[in-house]
Amino acid sequence: MAENRYLLNAQLAQMLKGGVIMDVVNVEQAQIAQEAGAVAVMALERVPADIRKQGGVARMSDPGLI
């Protein structure tokens, strides 16, 4: 099991190597990120800076909203 997890993590690291993970809050931003070459996006309900300013913690959006 540990070997499988290591292999999965190594493969993920290889996929993301040299790329950017973008924070997005809507479909338009996700499309812009994709066109700009982002290797992944984090779909959030609000901009992380605004969440931290209010003392909160950024969490992933409900997958049903994406």
GROMACS .gro file of C-alpha atoms in nm:
model
   66
    1MET     CA    1   0.000   0.000   0.000
    2ALA     CA    2   0.278   0.245   0.092
    3GLU     CA    3   0.458   0.167  -0.234
    4ASN     CA    4   0.143   0.240  -0.435
    5ARG     CA    5   0.095   0.572  -0.255
    6TYR     CA    6   0.458   0.667  -0.318
    7LEU     CA    7   0.424   0.581  -0.687
    8LEU     CA    8   0.102   0.782  -0.715
    9ASN     CA    9   0.263   1.084  -0.545
   10ALA     CA   10   0.570   1.057  -0.768
   11GLN     CA   11   0.354   1.044  -1.082
   12LEU     CA   12   0.148   1.343  -0.966
   13ALA     CA   13   0.464   1.542  -0.894
   14GLN     CA   14   0.592   1.461  -1.243
   15MET     CA   15   0.262   1.578  -1.400
   16LEU     CA   16   0.265   1.906  -1.209
   17LYS     CA   17   0.636   1.972  -1.253
   18GLY     CA   18   0.696   2.310  -1.410
   19GLY     CA   19   0.329   2.406  -1.404
   20VAL     CA   20   0.106   2.641  -1.212
   21ILE     CA   21  -0.196   2.559  -0.997
   22MET     CA   22  -0.445   2.848  -1.016
   23ASP     CA   23  -0.712   2.952  -0.765
   24VAL     CA   24  -1.043   3.015  -0.942
   25VAL     CA   25  -1.388   3.117  -0.823
   26ASN     CA   26  -1.590   3.074  -1.143
   27VAL     CA   27  -1.598   2.902  -1.481
   28GLU     CA   28  -1.457   3.201  -1.667
   29GLN     CA   29  -1.147   3.208  -1.447
   30ALA     CA   30  -1.103   2.831  -1.492
   31GLN     CA   31  -1.115   2.872  -1.870
   32ILE     CA   32  -0.860   3.154  -1.856
   33ALA     CA   33  -0.634   2.939  -1.636
   34GLN     CA   34  -0.664   2.649  -1.881
   35GLU     CA   35  -0.582   2.870  -2.179
   36ALA     CA   36  -0.284   3.014  -1.990
   37GLY     CA   37  -0.144   2.665  -1.937
   38ALA     CA   38  -0.234   2.591  -1.575
   39VAL     CA   39  -0.177   2.225  -1.491
   40ALA     CA   40  -0.457   2.229  -1.231
   41VAL     CA   41  -0.710   2.461  -1.069
   42MET     CA   42  -0.844   2.492  -0.716
   43ALA     CA   43  -1.212   2.583  -0.732
   44LEU     CA   44  -1.287   2.803  -0.432
   45GLU     CA   45  -1.599   2.983  -0.318
   46ARG     CA   46  -1.410   3.308  -0.252
   47VAL     CA   47  -1.066   3.454  -0.317
   48PRO     CA   48  -0.827   3.316  -0.051
   49ALA     CA   49  -0.695   3.662   0.040
   50ASP     CA   50  -1.049   3.776   0.126
   51ILE     CA   51  -1.115   3.463   0.329
   52ARG     CA   52  -0.794   3.508   0.532
   53LYS     CA   53  -0.871   3.877   0.585
   54GLN     CA   54  -1.195   3.769   0.754
   55GLY     CA   55  -1.010   3.513   0.966
   56GLY     CA   56  -1.139   3.212   0.774
   57VAL     CA   57  -0.983   2.911   0.604
   58ALA     CA   58  -1.003   2.857   0.227
   59ARG     CA   59  -1.186   2.535   0.141
   60MET     CA   60  -1.272   2.362  -0.183
   61SER     CA   61  -1.612   2.442  -0.333
   62ASP     CA   62  -1.891   2.186  -0.339
   63PRO     CA   63  -1.814   1.970  -0.647
   64GLY     CA   64  -2.177   2.015  -0.754
   65LEU     CA   65  -2.107   2.384  -0.812
   66ILE     CA   66  -1.816   2.321  -1.045
   0.00000   0.00000   0.00000
